[in-house]
Coordinates of C-alpha atoms and ligand atoms in Angstrom, one line a residue:
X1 CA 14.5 -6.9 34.0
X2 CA 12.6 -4.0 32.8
X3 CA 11.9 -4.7 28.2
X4 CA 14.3 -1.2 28.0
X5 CA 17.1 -2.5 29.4
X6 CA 16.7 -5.3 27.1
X7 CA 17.0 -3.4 24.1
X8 CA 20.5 -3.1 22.6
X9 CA 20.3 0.6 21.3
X10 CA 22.7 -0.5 18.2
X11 CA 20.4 -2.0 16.6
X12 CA 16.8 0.3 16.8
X13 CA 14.4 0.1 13.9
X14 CA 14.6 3.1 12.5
X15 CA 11.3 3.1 11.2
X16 CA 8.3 1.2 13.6
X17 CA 4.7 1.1 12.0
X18 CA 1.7 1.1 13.9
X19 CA -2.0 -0.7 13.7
X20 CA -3.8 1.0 16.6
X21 CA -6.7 -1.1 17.3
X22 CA -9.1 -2.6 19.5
X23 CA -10.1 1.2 20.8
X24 CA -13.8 0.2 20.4
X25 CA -13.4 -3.6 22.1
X26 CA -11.7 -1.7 25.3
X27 CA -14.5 0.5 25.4
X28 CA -17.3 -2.1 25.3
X29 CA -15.3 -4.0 28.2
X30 CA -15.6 -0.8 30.0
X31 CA -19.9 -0.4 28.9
X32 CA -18.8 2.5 27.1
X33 CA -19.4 3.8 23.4
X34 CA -16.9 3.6 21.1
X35 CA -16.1 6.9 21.1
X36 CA -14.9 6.6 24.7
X37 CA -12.2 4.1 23.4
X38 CA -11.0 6.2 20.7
X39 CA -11.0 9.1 23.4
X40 CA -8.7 6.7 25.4
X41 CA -6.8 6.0 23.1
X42 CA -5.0 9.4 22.5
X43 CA -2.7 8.7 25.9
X44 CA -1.5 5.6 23.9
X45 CA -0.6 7.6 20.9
X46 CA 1.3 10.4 23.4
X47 CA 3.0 7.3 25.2
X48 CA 4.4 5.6 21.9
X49 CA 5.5 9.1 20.7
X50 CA 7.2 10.1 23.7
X51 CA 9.2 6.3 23.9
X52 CA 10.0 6.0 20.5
X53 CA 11.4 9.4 20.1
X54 CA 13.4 8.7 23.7
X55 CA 14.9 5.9 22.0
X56 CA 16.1 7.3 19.4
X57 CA 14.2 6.0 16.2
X58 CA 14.2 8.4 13.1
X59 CA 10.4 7.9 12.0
X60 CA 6.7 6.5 13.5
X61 CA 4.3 5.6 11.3
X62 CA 0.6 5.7 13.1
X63 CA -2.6 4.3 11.3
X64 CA -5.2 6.6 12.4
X65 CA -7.6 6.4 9.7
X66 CA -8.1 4.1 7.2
X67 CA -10.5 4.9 3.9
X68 CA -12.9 1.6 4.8
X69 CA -13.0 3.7 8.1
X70 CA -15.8 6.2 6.2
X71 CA -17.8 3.2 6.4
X72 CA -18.8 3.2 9.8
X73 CA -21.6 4.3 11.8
X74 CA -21.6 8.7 10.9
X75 CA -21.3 9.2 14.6
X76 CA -18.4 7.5 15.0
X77 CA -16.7 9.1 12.1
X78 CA -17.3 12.7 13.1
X79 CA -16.4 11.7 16.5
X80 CA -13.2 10.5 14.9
X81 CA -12.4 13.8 12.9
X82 CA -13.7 15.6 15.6
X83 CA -11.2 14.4 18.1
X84 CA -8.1 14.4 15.2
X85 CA -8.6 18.3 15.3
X86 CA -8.6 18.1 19.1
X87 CA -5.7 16.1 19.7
X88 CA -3.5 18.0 16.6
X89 CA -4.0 21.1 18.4
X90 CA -3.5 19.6 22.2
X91 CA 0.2 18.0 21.2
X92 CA 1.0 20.7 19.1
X93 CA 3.4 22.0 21.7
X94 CA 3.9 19.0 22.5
X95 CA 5.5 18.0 19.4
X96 CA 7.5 21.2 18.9
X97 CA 8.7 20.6 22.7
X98 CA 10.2 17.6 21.8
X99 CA 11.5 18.4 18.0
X100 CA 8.8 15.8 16.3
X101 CA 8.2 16.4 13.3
X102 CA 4.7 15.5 12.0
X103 CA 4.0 14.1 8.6
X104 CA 0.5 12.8 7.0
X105 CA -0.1 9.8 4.2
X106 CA -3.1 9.0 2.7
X107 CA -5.9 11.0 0.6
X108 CA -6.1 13.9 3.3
X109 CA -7.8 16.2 1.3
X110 CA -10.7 14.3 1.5
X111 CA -10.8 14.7 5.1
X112 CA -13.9 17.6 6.5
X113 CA -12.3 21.0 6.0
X114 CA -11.6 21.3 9.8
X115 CA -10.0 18.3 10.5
X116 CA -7.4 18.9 7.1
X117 CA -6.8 22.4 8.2
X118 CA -5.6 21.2 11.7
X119 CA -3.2 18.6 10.1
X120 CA -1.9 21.3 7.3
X121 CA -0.8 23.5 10.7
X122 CA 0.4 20.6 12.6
X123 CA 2.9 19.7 9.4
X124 CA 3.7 23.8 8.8
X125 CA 4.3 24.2 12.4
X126 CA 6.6 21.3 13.1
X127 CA 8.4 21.0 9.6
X128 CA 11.9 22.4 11.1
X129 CA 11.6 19.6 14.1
X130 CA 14.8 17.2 13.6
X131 CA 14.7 14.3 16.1
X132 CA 11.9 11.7 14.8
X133 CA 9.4 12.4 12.3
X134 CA 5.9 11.3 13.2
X135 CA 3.7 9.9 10.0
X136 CA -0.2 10.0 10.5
X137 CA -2.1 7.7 8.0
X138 CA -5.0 9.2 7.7
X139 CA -8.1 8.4 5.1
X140 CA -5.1 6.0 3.8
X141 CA -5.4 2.9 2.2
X142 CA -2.0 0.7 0.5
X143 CA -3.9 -0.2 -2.6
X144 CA -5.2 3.6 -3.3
X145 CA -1.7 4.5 -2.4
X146 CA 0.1 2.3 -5.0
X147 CA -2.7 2.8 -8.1
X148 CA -2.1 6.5 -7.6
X149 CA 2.0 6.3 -8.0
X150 CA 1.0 3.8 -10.8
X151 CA -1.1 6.9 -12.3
X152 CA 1.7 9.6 -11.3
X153 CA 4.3 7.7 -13.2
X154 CA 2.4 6.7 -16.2
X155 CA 1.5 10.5 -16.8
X156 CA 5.2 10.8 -16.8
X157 CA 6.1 8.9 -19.3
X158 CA 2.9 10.6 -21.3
X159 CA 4.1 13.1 -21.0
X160 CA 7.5 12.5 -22.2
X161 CA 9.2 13.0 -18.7
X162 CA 10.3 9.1 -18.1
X163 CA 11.3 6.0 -20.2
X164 CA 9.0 2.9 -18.9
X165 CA 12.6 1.0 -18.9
X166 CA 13.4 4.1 -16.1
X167 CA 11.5 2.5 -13.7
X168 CA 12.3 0.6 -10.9
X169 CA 11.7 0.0 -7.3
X170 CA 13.7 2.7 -6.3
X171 CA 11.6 5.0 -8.9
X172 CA 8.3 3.1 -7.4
X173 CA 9.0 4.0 -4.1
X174 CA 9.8 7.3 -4.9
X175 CA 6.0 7.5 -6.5
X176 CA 4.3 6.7 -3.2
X177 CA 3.5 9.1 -0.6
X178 CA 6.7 7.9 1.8
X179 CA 9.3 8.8 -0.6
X180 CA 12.4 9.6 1.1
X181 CA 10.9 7.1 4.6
X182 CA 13.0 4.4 4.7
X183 CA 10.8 1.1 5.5
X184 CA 9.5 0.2 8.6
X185 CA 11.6 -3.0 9.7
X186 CA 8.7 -3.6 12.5
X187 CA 5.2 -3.2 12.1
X188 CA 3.2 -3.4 15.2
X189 CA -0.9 -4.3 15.3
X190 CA -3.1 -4.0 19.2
X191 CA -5.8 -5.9 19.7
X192 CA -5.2 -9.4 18.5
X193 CA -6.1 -8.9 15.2
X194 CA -3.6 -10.2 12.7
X195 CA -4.0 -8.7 9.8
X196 CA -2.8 -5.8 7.7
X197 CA -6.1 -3.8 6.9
X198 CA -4.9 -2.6 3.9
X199 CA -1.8 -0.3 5.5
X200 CA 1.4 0.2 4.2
X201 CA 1.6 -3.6 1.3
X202 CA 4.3 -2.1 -0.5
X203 CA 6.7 -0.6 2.2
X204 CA 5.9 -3.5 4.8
X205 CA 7.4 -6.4 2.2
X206 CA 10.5 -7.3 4.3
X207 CA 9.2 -6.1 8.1
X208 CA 9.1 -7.8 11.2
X209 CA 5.4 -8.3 12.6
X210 CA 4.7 -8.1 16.5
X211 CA 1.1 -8.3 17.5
X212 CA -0.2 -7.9 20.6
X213 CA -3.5 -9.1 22.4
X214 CA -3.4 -5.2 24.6
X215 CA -6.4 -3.1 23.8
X216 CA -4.5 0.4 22.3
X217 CA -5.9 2.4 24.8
X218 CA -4.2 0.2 27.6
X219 CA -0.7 0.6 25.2
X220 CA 1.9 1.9 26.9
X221 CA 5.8 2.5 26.4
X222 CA 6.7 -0.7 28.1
X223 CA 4.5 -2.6 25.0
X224 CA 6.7 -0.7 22.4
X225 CA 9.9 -1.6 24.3
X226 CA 8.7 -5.2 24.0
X227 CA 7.8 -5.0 20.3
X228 CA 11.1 -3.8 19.7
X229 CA 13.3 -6.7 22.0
X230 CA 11.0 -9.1 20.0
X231 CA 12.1 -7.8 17.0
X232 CA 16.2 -7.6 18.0
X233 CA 15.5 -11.3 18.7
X234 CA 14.3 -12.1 14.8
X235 CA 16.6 -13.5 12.5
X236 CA 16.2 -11.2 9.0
X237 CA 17.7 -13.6 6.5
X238 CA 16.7 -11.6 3.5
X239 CA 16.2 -14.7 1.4
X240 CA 20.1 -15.8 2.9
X241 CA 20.3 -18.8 5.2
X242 CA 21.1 -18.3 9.2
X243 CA 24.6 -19.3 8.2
X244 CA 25.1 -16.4 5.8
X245 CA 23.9 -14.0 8.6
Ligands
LIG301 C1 -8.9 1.5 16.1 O1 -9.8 0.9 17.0 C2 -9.2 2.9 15.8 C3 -9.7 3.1 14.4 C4 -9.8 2.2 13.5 C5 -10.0 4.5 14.1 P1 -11.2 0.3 16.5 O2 -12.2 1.4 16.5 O3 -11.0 -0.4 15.2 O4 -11.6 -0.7 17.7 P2 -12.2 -2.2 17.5 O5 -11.3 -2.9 16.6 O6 -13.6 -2.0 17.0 O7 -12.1 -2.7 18.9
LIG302 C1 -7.4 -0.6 10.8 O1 -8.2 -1.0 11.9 C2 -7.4 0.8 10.6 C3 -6.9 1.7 11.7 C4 -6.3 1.2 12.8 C5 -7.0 3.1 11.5 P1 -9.7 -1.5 11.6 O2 -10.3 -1.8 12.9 O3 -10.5 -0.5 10.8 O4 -9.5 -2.8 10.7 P2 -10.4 -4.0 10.4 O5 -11.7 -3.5 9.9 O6 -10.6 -4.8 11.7 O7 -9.6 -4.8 9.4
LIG303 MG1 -10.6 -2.3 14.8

């Protein structure tokens, strides 16, 4: 039996994050450059897209760019902004076609001028879209993410705007750049790699992990469909025991 058919429809995350890695590792397999890999990798990112929003689930969170990601070899980086503006203008229509809506976290200003001004039109041009909104992380990082709600809120109450007894988790949340995304229930990672790479520590407290040992470039929607059966077959006990479930 095919991994859709398995999926019981009821009960979709309706938020799914995604670590896409391992584009360089596919590329070396293939005595490529990098580059090649990340180039590869866009089909995966159209594929995931395209399933996820067939399914039916309200938001997709994509790690394109994380800020330790400035530290690699300039080549690769430019390569990486270079193809960003590509790709954002490529699935443009794409997006609208299919009534995504596209969203960015993360420092974005600090991305080359180009690169920004092709995410500011993707966002302006797809803001109406209703079906699934699709979040790009891009120069984002969890722990830059957090200290700057911390700063946001404690200028608040300098400013006379909020009692420090006002906040809460719900007030927190609110802070950080997904306010108003619920939190992803499944977080996804390619490549093997089990780790978190600094994405997402605050929302991701209570989700479901699925790695995979797939390269991203060779992800396709049949690896989403499986993440997703793998998570229906979790228990999430919240803290409860099975018997209170
Ligand atoms: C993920 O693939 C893409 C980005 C981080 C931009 P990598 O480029 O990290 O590929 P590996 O992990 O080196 O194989
Ligand atoms: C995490 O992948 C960031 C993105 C997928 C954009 P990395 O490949 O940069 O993570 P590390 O360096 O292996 O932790
Ligand atoms: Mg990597």
């Amino acid at each position: 039996m095919d991994w859709k058919d398995q999926i019981n429809l009821e009960k979709l995350p309706r938020h799914i994050a995604v670590i896409m890695d391992g584009n360089g590792r596919w590329a070396k397999q293939h005595g490529k450059p990098r580059v090649f890999g990340h180039r590869n990798g866009v089909k995966a990112v159209r594929e995931t897209t395209e399933a996820a929003a067939e399914l039916g689930v309200d938001f997709l969170t994509l790690y394109a760019f994380s800020t330790e990601n400035w530290n690699r070899p300039r080549i690769e980086v430019n390569a990486l902004m270079t193809l960003l503006v590509e790709t954002l203008r490529n699935e443009l229509d794409t997006l609208n076609k299919n009534n995504i809506r596209l969203r960015a976290i993360g420092d974005v200003s600090q991305l080359p001028s180009r690169t920004h001004k092709a995410l500011v039109e993707g966002i302006e041009n797809t803001q109406n879209n209703t079906r699934m909104t699709l979040i790009l992380a891009l120069n984002y990082s969890a722990k830059w993410e957090i200290v700057e709600a911390s700063r946001r809120l404690a200028q608040k109450v300098a400013q006379g705007q909020l009692e420090v007894t006002q906040i809460d988790e719900s007030v927190f949340a609110d802070a950080l750049s997904t306010a108003g995304v619920p939190d992803p229930e499944l977080l996804i990672r390619s490549s093997g790699e089990t780790r978190l790479s600094n994405f997402l520590l605050w929302q991701l407290a209570y989700a479901e992990f699925h790695f995979t040992p797939i390269f991203w470039p060779e992800f396709r929607k049949e690896h989403l469909y499986k993440a997703i059966v793998d998570y229906q077959n979790r228990e999430r006990r919240f803290g409860k025991i099975s018997e209170q479930i």
